[in-house]
mmCIF file of C-alpha atoms in Angstrom:
data_model
loop_
_atom_site.group_PDB
_atom_site.id
_atom_site.type_symbol
_atom_site.label_atom_id
_atom_site.label_comp_id
_atom_site.label_asym_id
_atom_site.label_seq_id
_atom_site.Cartn_x
_atom_site.Cartn_y
_atom_site.Cartn_z
ATOM 1 C CA MET A 1 -56.712 -23.705 18.823
ATOM 2 C CA LEU A 2 -57.331 -24.836 22.390
ATOM 3 C CA THR A 3 -56.256 -28.351 21.458
ATOM 4 C CA ARG A 4 -53.035 -27.024 19.888
ATOM 5 C CA ARG A 5 -52.223 -24.906 22.931
ATOM 6 C CA LEU A 6 -52.846 -27.873 25.165
ATOM 7 C CA ALA A 7 -50.527 -30.060 23.070
ATOM 8 C CA VAL A 8 -47.760 -27.439 23.219
ATOM 9 C CA ALA A 9 -48.220 -27.066 26.966
ATOM 10 C CA LEU A 10 -48.026 -30.812 27.479
ATOM 11 C CA THR A 11 -44.886 -31.037 25.333
ATOM 12 C CA LEU A 12 -43.178 -28.258 27.283
ATOM 13 C CA ALA A 13 -44.245 -29.850 30.543
ATOM 14 C CA ALA A 14 -42.732 -33.154 29.462
ATOM 15 C CA VAL A 15 -39.447 -31.454 28.538
ATOM 16 C CA PHE A 16 -39.228 -29.547 31.800
ATOM 17 C CA SER A 17 -40.248 -32.660 33.725
ATOM 18 C CA ALA A 18 -37.466 -34.712 32.102
ATOM 19 C CA GLN A 19 -34.942 -31.991 32.862
ATOM 20 C CA ALA A 20 -36.099 -31.804 36.452
ATOM 21 C CA GLN A 21 -36.042 -35.560 36.857
ATOM 22 C CA THR A 22 -32.437 -36.032 35.684
ATOM 23 C CA LYS A 23 -30.143 -33.744 37.641
ATOM 24 C CA LEU A 24 -27.172 -36.114 37.416
ATOM 25 C CA ASN A 25 -26.434 -38.412 34.489
ATOM 26 C CA LEU A 26 -23.688 -40.673 35.827
ATOM 27 C CA GLY A 27 -21.687 -43.099 33.691
ATOM 28 C CA VAL A 28 -19.861 -46.044 35.248
ATOM 29 C CA ALA A 29 -17.035 -47.701 33.270
ATOM 30 C CA ILE A 30 -15.568 -50.903 34.697
ATOM 31 C CA PRO A 31 -13.714 -54.063 33.589
ATOM 32 C CA ALA A 32 -15.790 -57.047 32.481
ATOM 33 C CA ALA A 33 -16.270 -59.994 34.842
ATOM 34 C CA ASP A 34 -13.286 -62.101 33.749
ATOM 35 C CA HIS A 35 -12.441 -63.423 37.247
ATOM 36 C CA GLY A 36 -13.871 -63.425 40.756
ATOM 37 C CA PHE A 37 -12.880 -59.927 41.818
ATOM 38 C CA THR A 38 -14.078 -58.185 38.651
ATOM 39 C CA ALA A 39 -17.296 -60.236 38.789
ATOM 40 C CA GLY A 40 -17.750 -58.633 42.188
ATOM 41 C CA ILE A 41 -17.020 -55.202 40.700
ATOM 42 C CA VAL A 42 -19.758 -55.671 38.073
ATOM 43 C CA TRP A 43 -22.242 -56.948 40.672
ATOM 44 C CA TRP A 44 -21.623 -54.075 43.109
ATOM 45 C CA ALA A 45 -21.821 -51.471 40.325
ATOM 46 C CA ASN A 46 -25.241 -52.748 39.311
ATOM 47 C CA GLN A 47 -26.330 -52.864 42.952
ATOM 48 C CA ALA A 48 -25.375 -49.196 43.221
ATOM 49 C CA LYS A 49 -27.422 -48.374 40.115
ATOM 50 C CA LYS A 50 -30.460 -50.235 41.442
ATOM 51 C CA GLU A 51 -30.375 -48.795 44.948
ATOM 52 C CA LEU A 52 -29.260 -45.235 44.236
ATOM 53 C CA GLU A 53 -31.676 -44.636 41.341
ATOM 54 C CA ALA A 54 -34.524 -45.837 43.575
ATOM 55 C CA GLN A 55 -33.459 -43.421 46.305
ATOM 56 C CA ASN A 56 -32.786 -40.428 44.029
ATOM 57 C CA PRO A 57 -35.355 -39.590 41.296
ATOM 58 C CA GLY A 58 -32.950 -37.031 39.826
ATOM 59 C CA LEU A 59 -30.228 -39.621 39.204
ATOM 60 C CA LYS A 60 -29.630 -41.792 36.137
ATOM 61 C CA ILE A 61 -26.761 -44.321 36.152
ATOM 62 C CA THR A 62 -25.458 -46.150 33.074
ATOM 63 C CA VAL A 63 -23.072 -49.072 33.717
ATOM 64 C CA LYS A 64 -20.737 -50.347 30.991
ATOM 65 C CA ALA A 65 -18.249 -53.226 31.379
ATOM 66 C CA ALA A 66 -15.327 -53.718 28.974
ATOM 67 C CA ALA A 67 -13.075 -56.692 28.246
ATOM 68 C CA SER A 68 -10.182 -54.537 27.007
ATOM 69 C CA ALA A 69 -8.730 -51.042 27.242
ATOM 70 C CA GLY A 70 -9.780 -50.321 23.659
ATOM 71 C CA GLU A 71 -13.358 -51.355 24.317
ATOM 72 C CA GLN A 72 -13.462 -49.215 27.449
ATOM 73 C CA ALA A 73 -12.171 -46.178 25.537
ATOM 74 C CA ASN A 74 -14.963 -46.638 22.978
ATOM 75 C CA GLN A 75 -17.517 -46.976 25.765
ATOM 76 C CA LEU A 76 -16.419 -43.634 27.197
ATOM 77 C CA GLN A 77 -17.239 -41.953 23.898
ATOM 78 C CA ASP A 78 -20.648 -43.662 23.850
ATOM 79 C CA LEU A 79 -21.344 -42.518 27.403
ATOM 80 C CA LEU A 80 -20.592 -38.939 26.384
ATOM 81 C CA THR A 81 -22.280 -38.744 22.980
ATOM 82 C CA THR A 82 -25.195 -41.175 23.390
ATOM 83 C CA ASN A 83 -25.912 -41.201 27.113
ATOM 84 C CA LYS A 84 -25.008 -37.517 27.601
ATOM 85 C CA ILE A 85 -23.306 -38.118 30.957
ATOM 86 C CA ASN A 86 -22.133 -35.225 33.119
ATOM 87 C CA ALA A 87 -20.258 -37.373 35.651
ATOM 88 C CA LEU A 88 -18.127 -40.515 35.365
ATOM 89 C CA VAL A 89 -16.905 -43.182 37.762
ATOM 90 C CA ILE A 90 -14.220 -45.326 36.118
ATOM 91 C CA LEU A 91 -12.086 -48.258 37.155
ATOM 92 C CA PRO A 92 -9.642 -48.204 34.233
ATOM 93 C CA GLN A 93 -8.737 -51.386 32.395
ATOM 94 C CA GLU A 94 -5.226 -49.952 32.102
ATOM 95 C CA SER A 95 -3.898 -46.743 33.601
ATOM 96 C CA ALA A 96 -1.842 -45.476 30.643
ATOM 97 C CA ALA A 97 -4.232 -46.487 27.856
ATOM 98 C CA LEU A 98 -7.267 -44.848 29.472
ATOM 99 C CA THR A 99 -5.657 -41.587 30.558
ATOM 100 C CA LYS A 100 -6.169 -39.740 27.267
ATOM 101 C CA PRO A 101 -9.787 -40.921 26.723
ATOM 102 C CA VAL A 102 -10.646 -39.820 30.271
ATOM 103 C CA GLN A 103 -8.855 -36.494 29.708
ATOM 104 C CA GLN A 104 -11.085 -35.874 26.691
ATOM 105 C CA LEU A 105 -14.266 -36.320 28.744
ATOM 106 C CA HIS A 106 -12.890 -34.259 31.607
ATOM 107 C CA GLY A 107 -12.021 -31.479 29.168
ATOM 108 C CA LYS A 108 -15.669 -31.375 28.062
ATOM 109 C CA GLY A 109 -16.902 -30.745 31.585
ATOM 110 C CA VAL A 110 -17.549 -34.293 32.805
ATOM 111 C CA TYR A 111 -16.825 -34.731 36.515
ATOM 112 C CA VAL A 112 -14.457 -37.723 36.874
ATOM 113 C CA THR A 113 -13.936 -40.093 39.796
ATOM 114 C CA VAL A 114 -11.194 -42.682 39.192
ATOM 115 C CA VAL A 115 -11.278 -45.896 41.227
ATOM 116 C CA ASP A 116 -8.370 -48.150 42.254
ATOM 117 C CA ARG A 117 -6.107 -48.014 39.189
ATOM 118 C CA GLY A 118 -4.927 -44.424 38.947
ATOM 119 C CA LEU A 119 -4.369 -42.575 35.685
ATOM 120 C CA THR A 120 -0.874 -41.607 34.561
ATOM 121 C CA ASP A 121 -1.965 -37.960 34.686
ATOM 122 C CA PRO A 122 -4.014 -37.181 37.822
ATOM 123 C CA ALA A 123 -5.024 -33.843 36.269
ATOM 124 C CA ALA A 124 -7.542 -35.830 34.191
ATOM 125 C CA GLN A 125 -9.574 -36.648 37.305
ATOM 126 C CA ASP A 126 -11.477 -34.721 39.963
ATOM 127 C CA ALA A 127 -11.342 -37.434 42.613
ATOM 128 C CA TYR A 128 -9.631 -40.743 43.348
ATOM 129 C CA VAL A 129 -11.123 -43.568 45.448
ATOM 130 C CA SER A 130 -9.202 -46.704 46.382
ATOM 131 C CA GLY A 131 -8.678 -49.379 48.975
ATOM 132 C CA ASP A 132 -5.631 -49.101 51.221
ATOM 133 C CA ASN A 133 -2.904 -50.968 49.334
ATOM 134 C CA THR A 134 -0.279 -50.260 51.977
ATOM 135 C CA ALA A 135 -2.420 -51.842 54.695
ATOM 136 C CA PHE A 136 -3.162 -54.703 52.297
ATOM 137 C CA GLY A 137 0.527 -55.594 52.655
ATOM 138 C CA THR A 138 1.220 -54.629 56.269
ATOM 139 C CA VAL A 139 -1.823 -56.338 57.832
ATOM 140 C CA PRO A 140 -0.965 -59.888 56.641
ATOM 141 C CA ALA A 141 2.744 -59.444 57.416
ATOM 142 C CA GLU A 142 1.999 -58.377 60.981
ATOM 143 C CA PHE A 143 -0.481 -61.224 61.486
ATOM 144 C CA ILE A 144 1.857 -63.878 60.067
ATOM 145 C CA ALA A 145 4.779 -62.670 62.189
ATOM 146 C CA LYS A 146 2.631 -62.745 65.325
ATOM 147 C CA GLN A 147 1.145 -66.190 64.642
ATOM 148 C CA LEU A 148 4.591 -67.672 63.952
ATOM 149 C CA GLY A 149 6.059 -66.132 67.078
ATOM 150 C CA ASP A 150 8.497 -64.032 65.023
ATOM 151 C CA LYS A 151 10.239 -67.124 63.676
ATOM 152 C CA GLY A 152 9.584 -69.123 60.530
ATOM 153 C CA GLU A 153 9.975 -69.577 56.790
ATOM 154 C CA ILE A 154 7.378 -68.210 54.412
ATOM 155 C CA VAL A 155 6.645 -67.750 50.711
ATOM 156 C CA ALA A 156 4.566 -65.103 48.956
ATOM 157 C CA LEU A 157 2.493 -64.932 45.789
ATOM 158 C CA ARG A 158 2.191 -61.554 44.108
ATOM 159 C CA GLY A 159 -0.444 -60.285 41.686
ATOM 160 C CA ILE A 160 -0.049 -58.928 38.161
ATOM 161 C CA PRO A 161 3.035 -56.683 37.870
ATOM 162 C CA THR A 162 1.503 -53.256 38.590
ATOM 163 C CA THR A 163 2.082 -50.246 40.816
ATOM 164 C CA ILE A 164 -0.603 -51.612 43.152
ATOM 165 C CA ASP A 165 1.211 -54.940 43.458
ATOM 166 C CA ASN A 166 4.518 -53.151 44.100
ATOM 167 C CA GLU A 167 2.949 -51.029 46.822
ATOM 168 C CA ARG A 168 1.538 -54.103 48.552
ATOM 169 C CA MET A 169 4.769 -56.071 48.333
ATOM 170 C CA ASP A 170 6.887 -53.161 49.542
ATOM 171 C CA ALA A 171 4.577 -52.758 52.537
ATOM 172 C CA PHE A 172 4.744 -56.491 53.291
ATOM 173 C CA LYS A 173 8.547 -56.470 53.186
ATOM 174 C CA SER A 174 8.766 -53.335 55.332
ATOM 175 C CA VAL A 175 7.045 -55.209 58.158
ATOM 176 C CA LEU A 176 9.195 -58.320 57.699
ATOM 177 C CA ALA A 177 12.287 -56.124 58.051
ATOM 178 C CA LYS A 178 11.222 -55.564 61.663
ATOM 179 C CA HIS A 179 10.982 -59.327 62.233
ATOM 180 C CA PRO A 180 14.368 -60.793 61.224
ATOM 181 C CA GLY A 181 13.326 -64.225 62.462
ATOM 182 C CA ILE A 182 10.831 -64.475 59.592
ATOM 183 C CA LYS A 183 12.580 -65.560 56.391
ATOM 184 C CA LEU A 184 10.917 -64.877 53.033
ATOM 185 C CA LEU A 185 12.085 -67.811 50.920
ATOM 186 C CA ASP A 186 10.710 -66.451 47.640
ATOM 187 C CA ALA A 187 7.952 -64.322 46.106
ATOM 188 C CA LYS A 188 6.577 -64.943 42.613
ATOM 189 C CA HIS A 189 3.717 -63.560 40.546
ATOM 190 C CA GLY A 190 0.540 -65.631 40.588
ATOM 191 C CA ASN A 191 -1.284 -62.908 38.634
ATOM 192 C CA TRP A 192 -4.361 -62.871 40.925
ATOM 193 C CA ASN A 193 -5.324 -66.116 39.211
ATOM 194 C CA ARG A 194 -6.218 -69.425 40.854
ATOM 195 C CA ASP A 195 -4.597 -71.660 38.215
ATOM 196 C CA ASP A 196 -1.400 -69.592 38.018
ATOM 197 C CA ALA A 197 -1.143 -69.593 41.810
ATOM 198 C CA PHE A 198 -1.568 -73.370 41.873
ATOM 199 C CA LYS A 199 1.444 -73.738 39.559
ATOM 200 C CA VAL A 200 3.564 -71.255 41.519
ATOM 201 C CA MET A 201 2.768 -73.045 44.768
ATOM 202 C CA GLN A 202 3.624 -76.412 43.228
ATOM 203 C CA ASP A 203 7.048 -74.973 42.400
ATOM 204 C CA PHE A 204 7.489 -73.650 45.941
ATOM 205 C CA LEU A 205 6.513 -77.021 47.418
ATOM 206 C CA THR A 206 9.069 -78.790 45.227
ATOM 207 C CA ARG A 207 11.879 -76.365 46.037
ATOM 208 C CA PHE A 208 11.269 -75.840 49.740
ATOM 209 C CA LYS A 209 10.940 -78.853 52.015
ATOM 210 C CA HIS A 210 9.620 -76.777 54.893
ATOM 211 C CA ILE A 211 7.261 -73.776 54.729
ATOM 212 C CA ASP A 212 5.510 -72.347 57.778
ATOM 213 C CA ALA A 213 3.137 -69.892 56.105
ATOM 214 C CA VAL A 214 2.028 -68.519 52.734
ATOM 215 C CA TRP A 215 0.987 -65.003 51.850
ATOM 216 C CA ALA A 216 -1.209 -65.355 48.775
ATOM 217 C CA ALA A 217 -2.111 -61.731 48.149
ATOM 218 C CA ASP A 218 -5.568 -62.497 46.743
ATOM 219 C CA ASP A 219 -8.243 -65.022 47.674
ATOM 220 C CA ASP A 220 -8.450 -66.546 44.193
ATOM 221 C CA MET A 221 -4.717 -67.251 44.516
ATOM 222 C CA ALA A 222 -5.172 -68.556 48.063
ATOM 223 C CA PHE A 223 -7.604 -71.219 46.849
ATOM 224 C CA GLY A 224 -5.052 -72.303 44.238
ATOM 225 C CA VAL A 225 -2.408 -72.472 46.977
ATOM 226 C CA LEU A 226 -4.626 -74.634 49.201
ATOM 227 C CA LYS A 227 -5.272 -77.020 46.310
ATOM 228 C CA ALA A 228 -1.535 -77.426 45.662
ATOM 229 C CA ILE A 229 -0.799 -78.006 49.356
ATOM 230 C CA ASP A 230 -3.563 -80.594 49.673
ATOM 231 C CA GLN A 231 -2.467 -82.459 46.532
ATOM 232 C CA ALA A 232 1.122 -82.574 47.820
ATOM 233 C CA LYS A 233 -0.146 -83.771 51.224
ATOM 234 C CA ARG A 234 2.056 -81.219 52.984
ATOM 235 C CA THR A 235 1.281 -80.761 56.674
ATOM 236 C CA ASP A 236 4.039 -78.299 57.610
ATOM 237 C CA ILE A 237 2.160 -75.191 56.437
ATOM 238 C CA LYS A 238 0.320 -73.675 59.390
ATOM 239 C CA LEU A 239 -1.180 -70.593 57.773
ATOM 240 C CA VAL A 240 -2.421 -69.416 54.363
ATOM 241 C CA PHE A 241 -3.311 -65.726 54.255
ATOM 242 C CA GLY A 242 -5.201 -64.539 51.179
ATOM 243 C CA GLY A 243 -6.634 -61.098 50.576
ATOM 244 C CA ALA A 244 -9.718 -59.083 49.580
ATOM 245 C CA GLY A 245 -12.303 -60.997 51.612
ATOM 246 C CA ALA A 246 -13.871 -63.277 48.978
ATOM 247 C CA LYS A 247 -17.103 -64.759 50.295
ATOM 248 C CA GLY A 248 -15.806 -68.338 49.978
ATOM 249 C CA MET A 249 -12.765 -67.486 52.080
ATOM 250 C CA VAL A 250 -14.776 -65.536 54.644
ATOM 251 C CA LYS A 251 -17.251 -68.423 54.882
ATOM 252 C CA LEU A 252 -14.365 -70.830 55.565
ATOM 253 C CA MET A 253 -13.159 -68.531 58.311
ATOM 254 C CA MET A 254 -16.617 -68.300 59.863
ATOM 255 C CA ALA A 255 -16.975 -72.090 59.814
ATOM 256 C CA GLY A 256 -13.521 -72.652 61.303
ATOM 257 C CA THR A 257 -13.133 -75.932 59.410
ATOM 258 C CA ASP A 258 -9.647 -75.238 57.991
ATOM 259 C CA PRO A 259 -7.084 -74.255 60.658
ATOM 260 C CA ARG A 260 -4.846 -72.758 57.955
ATOM 261 C CA ILE A 261 -7.449 -70.071 57.219
ATOM 262 C CA GLN A 262 -7.287 -67.816 60.260
ATOM 263 C CA ALA A 263 -7.473 -64.299 58.875
ATOM 264 C CA ASN A 264 -7.831 -62.091 55.810
ATOM 265 C CA VAL A 265 -7.567 -58.428 54.866
ATOM 266 C CA SER A 266 -10.442 -56.431 53.430
ATOM 267 C CA TYR A 267 -10.243 -55.035 49.901
ATOM 268 C CA SER A 268 -13.742 -55.680 48.710
ATOM 269 C CA PRO A 269 -14.979 -54.932 45.188
ATOM 270 C CA LYS A 270 -17.708 -53.095 47.101
ATOM 271 C CA PHE A 271 -15.460 -50.031 46.839
ATOM 272 C CA ILE A 272 -16.957 -49.434 43.381
ATOM 273 C CA TYR A 273 -20.363 -49.175 45.081
ATOM 274 C CA ASP A 274 -18.890 -46.753 47.614
ATOM 275 C CA ALA A 275 -17.275 -44.652 44.866
ATOM 276 C CA ILE A 276 -20.525 -44.461 42.874
ATOM 277 C CA LYS A 277 -22.517 -43.561 45.982
ATOM 278 C CA LEU A 278 -20.039 -40.898 47.109
ATOM 279 C CA THR A 279 -19.912 -39.359 43.633
ATOM 280 C CA ALA A 280 -23.688 -39.401 43.133
ATOM 281 C CA GLU A 281 -24.565 -37.962 46.531
ATOM 282 C CA THR A 282 -21.887 -35.277 46.325
ATOM 283 C CA ARG A 283 -22.677 -34.167 42.774
ATOM 284 C CA LEU A 284 -26.444 -34.119 43.400
ATOM 285 C CA LYS A 285 -25.696 -31.487 46.053
ATOM 286 C CA GLY A 286 -23.502 -29.571 43.608
ATOM 287 C CA GLU A 287 -20.402 -30.338 45.641
ATOM 288 C CA LYS A 288 -17.072 -32.067 44.944
ATOM 289 C CA LEU A 289 -15.460 -35.120 46.490
ATOM 290 C CA ALA A 290 -12.175 -34.889 48.342
ATOM 291 C CA ALA A 291 -9.292 -35.254 45.901
ATOM 292 C CA LYS A 292 -8.368 -38.611 47.450
ATOM 293 C CA THR A 293 -10.489 -41.071 49.436
ATOM 294 C CA ILE A 294 -8.856 -44.208 50.821
ATOM 295 C CA ILE A 295 -11.182 -46.959 52.041
ATOM 296 C CA PRO A 296 -9.456 -48.751 54.944
ATOM 297 C CA SER A 297 -8.147 -52.296 54.493
ATOM 298 C CA VAL A 298 -8.598 -54.005 57.851
ATOM 299 C CA LEU A 299 -7.914 -57.382 59.447
ATOM 300 C CA ILE A 300 -10.725 -59.920 59.096
ATOM 301 C CA THR A 301 -10.875 -62.743 61.643
ATOM 302 C CA LYS A 302 -13.559 -65.171 62.758
ATOM 303 C CA ASP A 303 -14.720 -62.559 65.274
ATOM 304 C CA ASN A 304 -15.730 -59.971 62.650
ATOM 305 C CA ALA A 305 -16.058 -62.136 59.523
ATOM 306 C CA LYS A 306 -19.849 -61.813 59.412
ATOM 307 C CA ASP A 307 -19.457 -58.074 58.737
ATOM 308 C CA PHE A 308 -17.531 -58.877 55.534
ATOM 309 C CA TYR A 309 -19.718 -61.717 54.251
ATOM 310 C CA PHE A 310 -21.876 -60.814 51.237
ATOM 311 C CA PRO A 311 -23.564 -64.076 50.135
ATOM 312 C CA ASP A 312 -25.283 -62.573 47.077
ATOM 313 C CA SER A 313 -22.061 -61.186 45.591
ATOM 314 C CA PRO A 314 -20.188 -63.448 43.138
ATOM 315 C CA PHE A 315 -16.945 -62.631 44.988
#
């Protein structure tokens, strides 16, 4: 009898211990590492899991990466039914396609933080965390105008056609409107892809015999631009401004070996880490995040580049 009572007591203790240990079961749904930036997203998400679980015994984090919107929708169901999450941080593969799946989790009591790519119905989320896409456009435009002395001819490479890309381009153009001496020759989509940007820049170099500066709104694209310029042996281009602070670009800036690389604008994939940390710390206290949190996008130069250099990150 004593043995039986002891067994029951131990079982109950184990149950209560497990309940006490896991106060927050947090799911993280992100795109798979199909290019530099998303590789950084995956790396920072797993860093958050490693560090935050070590710091908070009552926290369990499950990270899932998806190659498509359909796969991500399925992963959300797994997180709910198998992992029993009560909070979610998601960077949607696609805004429209993931809105309904997220709504379903939210309707079942899961606290939802959406990162970067907003849903088509904000009512499906509790909080939104993003980089500053307006500053992502204004910062390079202001720097380019200043470096060119308010006079010059430039080209721009855009990302994938999205609301984020539109916001950045609109902000860039709004600054140029205040500098009529800066002429934007053309802007085409390089799709945040190094190879696509290389081809777009080749076209620009063929069409325009003189270019003073290039805004390549992503560092993967900026490397493609540099390759095209070097292959064409063009020496007229004084400045190539990328974006997001990739470690290879920041390292170039720190070294000062390429005079065309003078500055960048921050939009690090580390914001997924920040979103996970903010959500975990807030929910562990039984509180809610602000409805909208914007992580500043700031100018990176040689003077502060070391603060934006993360050598262990793939991006």
